[in-house]
Short mmCIF file of C-alpha atoms and ligand atoms in Angstrom, two decimals:
data_model
loop_
_atom_site.label_atom_id
_atom_site.label_comp_id
_atom_site.label_asym_id
_atom_site.label_seq_id
_atom_site.Cartn_x
_atom_site.Cartn_y
_atom_site.Cartn_z
CA MET G 48 29.20 -92.24 6.94
CA LYS G 49 26.76 -94.52 5.02
CA HIS G 50 27.52 -98.24 5.13
CA PRO G 51 25.88 -101.65 5.08
CA ILE G 52 27.72 -103.04 8.14
CA LYS G 53 25.59 -102.99 11.27
CA HIS G 54 27.11 -105.57 13.57
CA ILE G 55 30.79 -106.50 14.05
CA GLY G 56 32.08 -109.63 15.80
CA LEU G 57 35.46 -109.34 17.52
CA LEU G 58 37.86 -112.01 18.72
CA THR G 59 41.43 -112.45 19.92
CA SER G 60 43.22 -115.62 18.88
CA GLY G 61 46.55 -117.47 19.17
CA GLY G 62 49.35 -116.28 21.44
CA ASP G 63 48.20 -113.43 23.67
CA ALA G 64 50.07 -110.14 23.43
CA PRO G 65 50.05 -107.05 25.66
CA GLY G 66 47.88 -104.39 24.05
CA MET G 67 45.17 -106.78 22.82
CA ASN G 68 42.84 -105.25 25.42
CA ALA G 69 43.57 -101.77 24.11
CA ALA G 70 42.69 -102.99 20.60
CA ILE G 71 39.43 -104.53 21.85
CA ARG G 72 38.55 -101.25 23.52
CA ALA G 73 39.39 -99.26 20.38
CA VAL G 74 37.08 -101.42 18.26
CA ALA G 75 34.31 -101.02 20.86
CA CYS G 76 34.82 -97.22 20.97
CA ALA G 77 34.72 -97.02 17.17
CA GLY G 78 31.53 -99.10 17.21
CA LYS G 79 29.93 -96.61 19.60
CA HIS G 80 31.18 -93.65 17.61
CA TYR G 81 29.74 -94.96 14.34
CA ASP G 82 26.65 -96.52 15.96
CA ILE G 83 27.57 -100.10 15.08
CA ALA G 84 26.96 -103.07 17.40
CA VAL G 85 30.14 -104.86 18.49
CA THR G 86 29.89 -108.34 20.00
CA GLY G 87 32.83 -110.05 21.68
CA ILE G 88 33.57 -113.69 20.86
CA LYS G 89 35.28 -115.56 23.69
CA ALA G 90 38.39 -117.74 23.33
CA GLY G 91 39.15 -117.07 19.67
CA TYR G 92 37.97 -119.45 16.96
CA GLN G 93 36.91 -122.02 19.57
CA GLY G 94 34.33 -119.54 20.82
CA LEU G 95 33.26 -118.73 17.29
CA ILE G 96 32.60 -122.41 16.61
CA ASN G 97 30.88 -122.93 19.97
CA GLY G 98 28.84 -119.71 19.83
CA TRP G 99 30.44 -118.14 22.91
CA PHE G 100 29.28 -114.58 22.18
CA THR G 101 29.38 -111.87 24.84
CA PRO G 102 28.61 -108.16 25.10
CA LEU G 103 31.56 -105.83 25.71
CA GLU G 104 31.02 -104.04 29.02
CA ASP G 105 32.42 -100.52 29.35
CA HIS G 106 33.87 -101.09 32.80
CA ALA G 107 35.72 -104.24 31.68
CA LEU G 108 37.15 -102.41 28.66
CA MET G 109 38.45 -99.58 30.84
CA HIS G 110 39.65 -101.85 33.66
CA ASN G 111 41.69 -104.02 31.27
CA LEU G 112 43.23 -101.24 29.16
CA CYS G 113 46.38 -101.29 31.28
CA ARG G 114 46.55 -105.09 31.55
CA GLY G 115 48.32 -107.68 29.43
CA GLY G 116 46.52 -110.76 28.13
CA THR G 117 43.07 -110.49 26.60
CA LEU G 118 39.76 -109.97 28.37
CA LEU G 119 38.09 -111.94 25.56
CA LYS G 120 40.51 -114.81 26.23
CA SER G 121 42.34 -116.68 23.51
CA SER G 122 42.84 -120.25 22.39
CA ARG G 123 44.34 -122.47 19.79
CA CYS G 124 41.54 -124.21 17.91
CA GLN G 125 42.23 -127.28 15.82
CA ALA G 126 38.67 -127.40 14.48
CA PHE G 127 39.10 -124.07 12.68
CA HIS G 128 41.74 -125.70 10.47
CA THR G 129 38.93 -127.83 8.98
CA SER G 130 36.30 -126.67 6.49
CA ASN G 131 33.57 -128.10 8.78
CA GLY G 132 34.82 -125.98 11.63
CA ARG G 133 34.86 -122.83 9.53
CA ARG G 134 31.35 -123.59 8.21
CA GLN G 135 30.09 -123.87 11.79
CA ALA G 136 31.80 -120.57 12.61
CA TRP G 137 30.13 -118.84 9.66
CA GLU G 138 26.71 -120.29 10.55
CA ASN G 139 27.06 -118.96 14.10
CA LEU G 140 27.96 -115.50 12.82
CA ASN G 141 24.93 -115.55 10.52
CA GLN G 142 22.62 -116.69 13.27
CA ALA G 143 23.82 -113.88 15.55
CA GLY G 144 23.26 -111.32 12.79
CA ILE G 145 26.97 -110.45 12.68
CA ASP G 146 27.94 -109.16 9.25
CA ALA G 147 31.66 -108.46 9.75
CA LEU G 148 34.49 -109.96 11.80
CA ILE G 149 37.64 -108.41 13.26
CA VAL G 150 40.39 -110.85 14.25
CA ILE G 151 43.20 -109.70 16.54
CA GLY G 152 46.11 -112.13 16.53
CA GLY G 153 49.28 -113.46 14.99
CA ASP G 154 50.14 -115.03 11.69
CA GLY G 155 48.05 -118.19 12.24
CA SER G 156 44.98 -116.31 13.40
CA LEU G 157 45.17 -113.98 10.41
CA THR G 158 45.49 -116.98 8.07
CA GLY G 159 42.27 -118.38 9.54
CA ALA G 160 40.56 -114.99 9.04
CA ALA G 161 41.70 -114.83 5.41
CA LEU G 162 40.33 -118.33 4.74
CA LEU G 163 36.94 -117.50 6.29
CA GLU G 164 36.70 -114.41 4.11
CA GLU G 165 37.66 -116.35 0.97
CA GLU G 166 35.25 -119.20 1.63
CA TYR G 167 32.18 -117.31 2.88
CA ALA G 168 32.64 -113.78 1.55
CA ILE G 169 32.04 -112.36 5.01
CA ALA G 170 33.68 -108.96 5.61
CA VAL G 171 36.85 -109.51 7.63
CA MET G 172 39.65 -107.29 8.93
CA GLY G 173 42.81 -108.51 10.67
CA ILE G 174 44.77 -106.66 13.33
CA PRO G 175 48.36 -107.92 13.83
CA ALA G 176 49.11 -108.69 17.47
CA THR G 177 52.06 -110.86 18.39
CA ILE G 178 55.08 -110.34 20.61
CA ASP G 179 57.22 -112.01 17.90
CA ASN G 180 56.55 -109.15 15.44
CA ASP G 181 56.82 -111.70 12.63
CA ILE G 182 54.06 -110.45 10.33
CA PHE G 183 54.88 -109.12 6.89
CA GLY G 184 53.79 -105.64 5.88
CA THR G 185 53.60 -103.91 9.24
CA ASP G 186 56.48 -102.17 10.97
CA ALA G 187 55.13 -103.28 14.33
CA CYS G 188 52.63 -105.72 15.78
CA ILE G 189 50.70 -105.04 18.99
CA GLY G 190 52.62 -106.49 21.95
CA TYR G 191 56.10 -106.42 20.47
CA ASP G 192 57.20 -103.13 22.04
CA THR G 193 56.10 -104.27 25.50
CA ALA G 194 57.83 -107.64 25.08
CA ILE G 195 61.20 -106.21 24.06
CA ASN G 196 61.08 -103.77 26.95
CA THR G 197 60.34 -106.67 29.32
CA VAL G 198 63.35 -108.53 27.93
CA VAL G 199 65.65 -105.51 28.21
CA ASP G 200 64.53 -104.96 31.79
CA ALA G 201 65.26 -108.61 32.66
CA ILE G 202 68.70 -108.53 31.01
CA ASP G 203 69.61 -105.30 32.79
CA LYS G 204 68.92 -107.11 36.07
CA ILE G 205 70.87 -110.20 35.04
CA HIS G 206 73.72 -107.93 34.02
CA ASP G 207 74.08 -106.80 37.64
CA THR G 208 74.81 -110.32 38.84
CA ALA G 209 76.82 -111.25 35.73
CA HIS G 210 79.02 -108.24 36.40
CA SER G 211 79.46 -108.96 40.12
CA HIS G 212 80.57 -112.56 39.51
CA THR G 213 82.09 -112.14 36.04
CA ARG G 214 79.80 -114.77 34.62
CA LEU G 215 78.92 -115.83 31.11
CA PHE G 216 75.13 -115.91 30.73
CA PHE G 217 73.06 -117.48 27.98
CA ILE G 218 69.61 -115.88 28.01
CA GLU G 219 66.91 -117.50 25.91
CA VAL G 220 64.04 -115.42 24.56
CA MET G 221 61.01 -116.19 22.41
CA GLY G 222 61.26 -116.37 18.63
CA ARG G 223 60.83 -119.80 17.04
CA ASP G 224 61.19 -118.58 13.46
CA SER G 225 62.23 -114.98 13.81
CA GLY G 226 64.81 -113.09 15.80
CA PHE G 227 63.11 -109.71 16.18
CA ILE G 228 63.00 -109.93 19.98
CA ALA G 229 66.56 -111.24 20.35
CA LEU G 230 68.05 -108.79 17.87
CA ASN G 231 66.38 -105.63 19.14
CA ALA G 232 66.48 -106.43 22.86
CA GLY G 233 70.04 -107.75 22.46
CA ILE G 234 71.21 -104.45 20.96
CA ALA G 235 69.37 -102.40 23.59
CA ALA G 236 70.79 -104.46 26.47
CA GLY G 237 74.35 -104.44 25.11
CA CYS G 238 74.60 -108.21 24.64
CA SER G 239 77.96 -109.65 23.58
CA ALA G 240 76.40 -111.99 21.03
CA ILE G 241 72.97 -112.26 19.45
CA LEU G 242 71.92 -115.67 18.15
CA ILE G 243 68.84 -115.75 15.93
CA PRO G 244 67.09 -118.23 13.63
CA GLU G 245 67.82 -116.14 10.51
CA HIS G 246 71.60 -116.48 10.97
CA ASN G 247 73.06 -119.85 11.58
CA GLN G 248 76.17 -118.99 13.59
CA PRO G 249 78.22 -122.18 14.19
CA ILE G 250 78.82 -122.87 17.88
CA ASP G 251 82.61 -123.06 17.39
CA ASP G 252 82.65 -119.50 16.02
CA ILE G 253 80.61 -118.33 18.97
CA ILE G 254 82.93 -119.98 21.49
CA GLN G 255 85.94 -118.59 19.66
CA SER G 256 84.47 -115.11 20.00
CA PHE G 257 84.28 -115.65 23.80
CA THR G 258 87.88 -116.76 24.02
CA LYS G 259 88.95 -113.58 22.21
CA ARG G 260 87.57 -111.55 25.14
CA ASN G 261 88.96 -111.62 28.60
CA LEU G 262 86.20 -113.68 30.19
CA ASP G 263 88.04 -113.63 33.53
CA ASP G 264 87.53 -109.88 33.82
CA HIS G 265 84.43 -109.17 31.77
CA PRO G 266 80.92 -110.51 32.11
CA CYS G 267 79.41 -111.74 28.89
CA ILE G 268 75.72 -111.93 28.05
CA VAL G 269 74.55 -113.89 25.03
CA ILE G 270 70.94 -113.59 23.93
CA VAL G 271 69.56 -116.62 22.09
CA ALA G 272 66.25 -116.82 20.24
CA GLU G 273 64.56 -120.15 21.04
CA GLY G 274 64.59 -121.06 17.33
CA HIS G 275 68.36 -120.68 16.89
CA LYS G 276 69.36 -123.57 14.65
CA ASN G 277 72.42 -124.65 16.64
CA GLY G 278 70.56 -125.00 19.91
CA GLY G 279 68.82 -123.05 22.65
CA ALA G 280 70.48 -121.49 25.68
CA ALA G 281 70.78 -124.74 27.67
CA GLU G 282 72.40 -126.67 24.83
CA LEU G 283 74.79 -123.86 23.96
CA ALA G 284 75.77 -123.46 27.62
CA SER G 285 76.42 -127.18 27.93
CA ILE G 286 78.67 -127.24 24.83
CA THR G 287 80.47 -124.09 25.97
CA THR G 288 81.03 -125.55 29.45
CA GLN G 289 82.79 -128.55 27.89
CA GLN G 290 85.13 -126.27 25.98
CA LEU G 291 85.60 -123.59 28.66
CA PRO G 292 85.37 -125.61 31.90
CA ASP G 293 86.95 -122.90 34.06
CA HIS G 294 84.27 -120.33 33.44
CA ASP G 295 81.14 -119.71 35.43
CA ILE G 296 78.39 -120.24 32.86
CA ARG G 297 74.70 -119.74 33.62
CA VAL G 298 71.42 -120.07 31.74
CA THR G 299 68.22 -118.04 32.06
CA ILE G 300 65.13 -118.87 30.02
CA LEU G 301 62.82 -115.88 30.21
CA GLY G 302 59.76 -117.84 29.04
CA HIS G 303 56.26 -116.54 29.56
CA ILE G 304 57.15 -113.35 31.42
CA GLN G 305 57.76 -112.01 27.90
CA ARG G 306 54.04 -112.28 27.11
CA GLY G 307 52.70 -110.61 30.21
CA GLY G 308 52.69 -107.24 31.86
CA SER G 309 51.16 -103.87 31.36
CA PRO G 310 51.27 -102.82 27.69
CA SER G 311 53.66 -99.99 26.85
CA CYS G 312 52.41 -96.59 25.75
CA ALA G 313 53.52 -97.37 22.18
CA ASP G 314 51.52 -100.63 22.13
CA ARG G 315 48.40 -98.96 23.51
CA VAL G 316 48.55 -96.15 20.98
CA LEU G 317 49.21 -98.58 18.12
CA ALA G 318 46.28 -100.74 19.28
CA GLY G 319 44.04 -97.67 19.38
CA ARG G 320 45.01 -96.63 15.88
CA LEU G 321 44.70 -100.11 14.34
CA GLY G 322 41.41 -100.88 16.12
CA ILE G 323 39.66 -97.73 14.95
CA TYR G 324 41.11 -98.03 11.45
CA ALA G 325 39.87 -101.63 11.15
CA VAL G 326 36.30 -100.55 11.92
CA GLU G 327 36.51 -97.59 9.55
CA GLN G 328 37.82 -99.85 6.78
CA LEU G 329 34.89 -102.24 7.22
CA LEU G 330 32.46 -99.33 7.13
CA SER G 331 34.02 -98.05 3.94
CA GLY G 332 33.43 -101.44 2.30
CA ALA G 333 36.93 -102.98 2.64
CA SER G 334 37.32 -106.68 3.44
CA GLY G 335 40.03 -109.32 3.55
CA MET G 336 42.57 -106.74 4.65
CA MET G 337 45.01 -106.31 7.53
CA ALA G 338 45.44 -102.98 9.31
CA ALA G 339 49.14 -102.16 9.40
CA VAL G 340 51.56 -99.41 10.31
CA GLN G 341 54.18 -98.42 7.74
CA HIS G 342 56.48 -95.46 8.29
CA HIS G 343 54.14 -94.17 11.03
CA GLN G 344 51.13 -94.22 8.69
CA ILE G 345 48.21 -96.62 9.15
CA ARG G 346 47.23 -98.47 5.99
CA SER G 347 45.77 -101.78 4.89
CA LEU G 348 47.21 -104.72 3.00
CA PRO G 349 45.52 -107.83 1.58
CA LEU G 350 45.38 -110.42 4.38
CA MET G 351 46.13 -113.47 2.25
CA GLU G 352 49.16 -111.85 0.63
CA THR G 353 50.41 -110.76 4.04
CA VAL G 354 50.21 -114.17 5.67
CA ARG G 355 51.85 -115.84 2.68
CA THR G 356 54.87 -113.54 2.72
CA LYS G 357 57.79 -113.90 5.10
CA PRO G 358 58.55 -110.80 7.17
CA THR G 359 61.59 -108.83 6.06
CA PHE G 360 64.69 -109.55 8.13
CA GLN G 361 66.42 -106.52 9.65
CA ASN G 362 69.79 -107.08 7.96
CA ASP G 363 70.90 -103.52 8.67
CA LEU G 364 70.33 -103.98 12.40
CA PHE G 365 72.08 -107.33 12.42
CA ARG G 366 75.16 -105.73 10.88
CA LEU G 367 75.09 -103.00 13.53
CA SER G 368 74.67 -105.54 16.31
CA ASN G 369 78.02 -107.08 15.38
CA ILE G 370 79.72 -103.71 15.70
CA LEU G 371 77.96 -102.95 18.97
CA ALA G 372 78.77 -106.35 20.55
CA MET G 373 81.49 -106.09 23.19
P1 ADP E 636 49.06 -117.03 16.20
O1 ADP E 636 47.81 -116.42 15.68
O2 ADP E 636 49.55 -116.37 17.44
O3 ADP E 636 50.12 -117.17 15.12
P2 ADP E 636 48.47 -119.87 15.94
O4 ADP E 636 49.41 -120.06 14.80
O5 ADP E 636 48.45 -120.92 16.99
O6 ADP E 636 48.72 -118.50 16.71
O7 ADP E 636 47.00 -119.72 15.32
C1 ADP E 636 45.90 -119.47 16.17
C2 ADP E 636 44.68 -120.18 15.64
O8 ADP E 636 44.39 -119.69 14.33
C3 ADP E 636 44.85 -121.68 15.44
O9 ADP E 636 44.67 -122.40 16.63
C4 ADP E 636 43.74 -121.97 14.45
O10 ADP E 636 42.49 -122.00 15.09
C5 ADP E 636 43.80 -120.75 13.55
N1 ADP E 636 44.67 -121.04 12.39
C6 ADP E 636 46.02 -121.00 12.32
N2 ADP E 636 46.47 -121.37 11.12
C7 ADP E 636 45.36 -121.68 10.39
C8 ADP E 636 45.14 -122.16 9.05
N3 ADP E 636 46.17 -122.40 8.21
N4 ADP E 636 43.86 -122.38 8.66
C9 ADP E 636 42.82 -122.13 9.49
N5 ADP E 636 42.98 -121.69 10.77
C10 ADP E 636 44.21 -121.45 11.21
#
């Protein structure tokens, strides 16, 4: 393959997601395969601005394939929001002889990548990686499959105790603006109610739905996305306790365990496919694009358009979840 790109810079940015290491490894493998230098940039855009460049060692790539987090580390970098910060980043890339950049991260990180490409015409590819799965244009983001399996595993365990004591549990999961985790994990774990930011269920309706069941005989597990408009798990439990004082009501906030853990097979394979595709796209002259999976096929979409569009809500699944709720 003939191409002008000789040296790719690679960073992970924003919230870490299981499978980022598999994506880093895939980019490095593609670099080797096509005889292109790949340099790691530590701690996301902060490292790009500070010039924290590092070689990617084979043993570290292999050792971290099965680990969550990111071997390149990640950060949130205020300076990259400013044009001065992005200029410094571009100057550092130039100085290091890097002629293309691959950014692995969520919505914010991909927005930063799109801006850098627009302002400095450097070749850029984005790889969507976020446990929230809230990126338009791709059926799945790296990390999401692992996260929902972590949540289902946790709820299965909570179900054991909820069943033994006939308790009502409110379980809070991640999802500030989107309910992908709550909706999908809630269906898989057989939750009695699924509360997500996209649907503003009034608390009175929710409590009424509890009173329709026999709470004395049946455990009840409610999954709540942290961005639910009528309150998180603790608030909802407190309101419910006032109205149903005789019931044993408990709260579990799953928190950061949702980010960690060994990436699932699906996330590792997706990361491998997206990582190699991103390199191949750069070599074929593409830029300002995001690698995505749609109907099992890998394709690319314009980065700026992607980050400016809200992800499509799974209305069909939400309808089913109401039928499946018991
Ligand atoms: P995620 O990528 O997981 O959505 P953030 O939204 O925190 O996480 O974004 C990660 C980093 O990407 C930010 O700290 C910042 O450096 C960069 N970034 C986010 N949004 C923008 C933006 N609008 N312009 C420039 N850089 C951005």
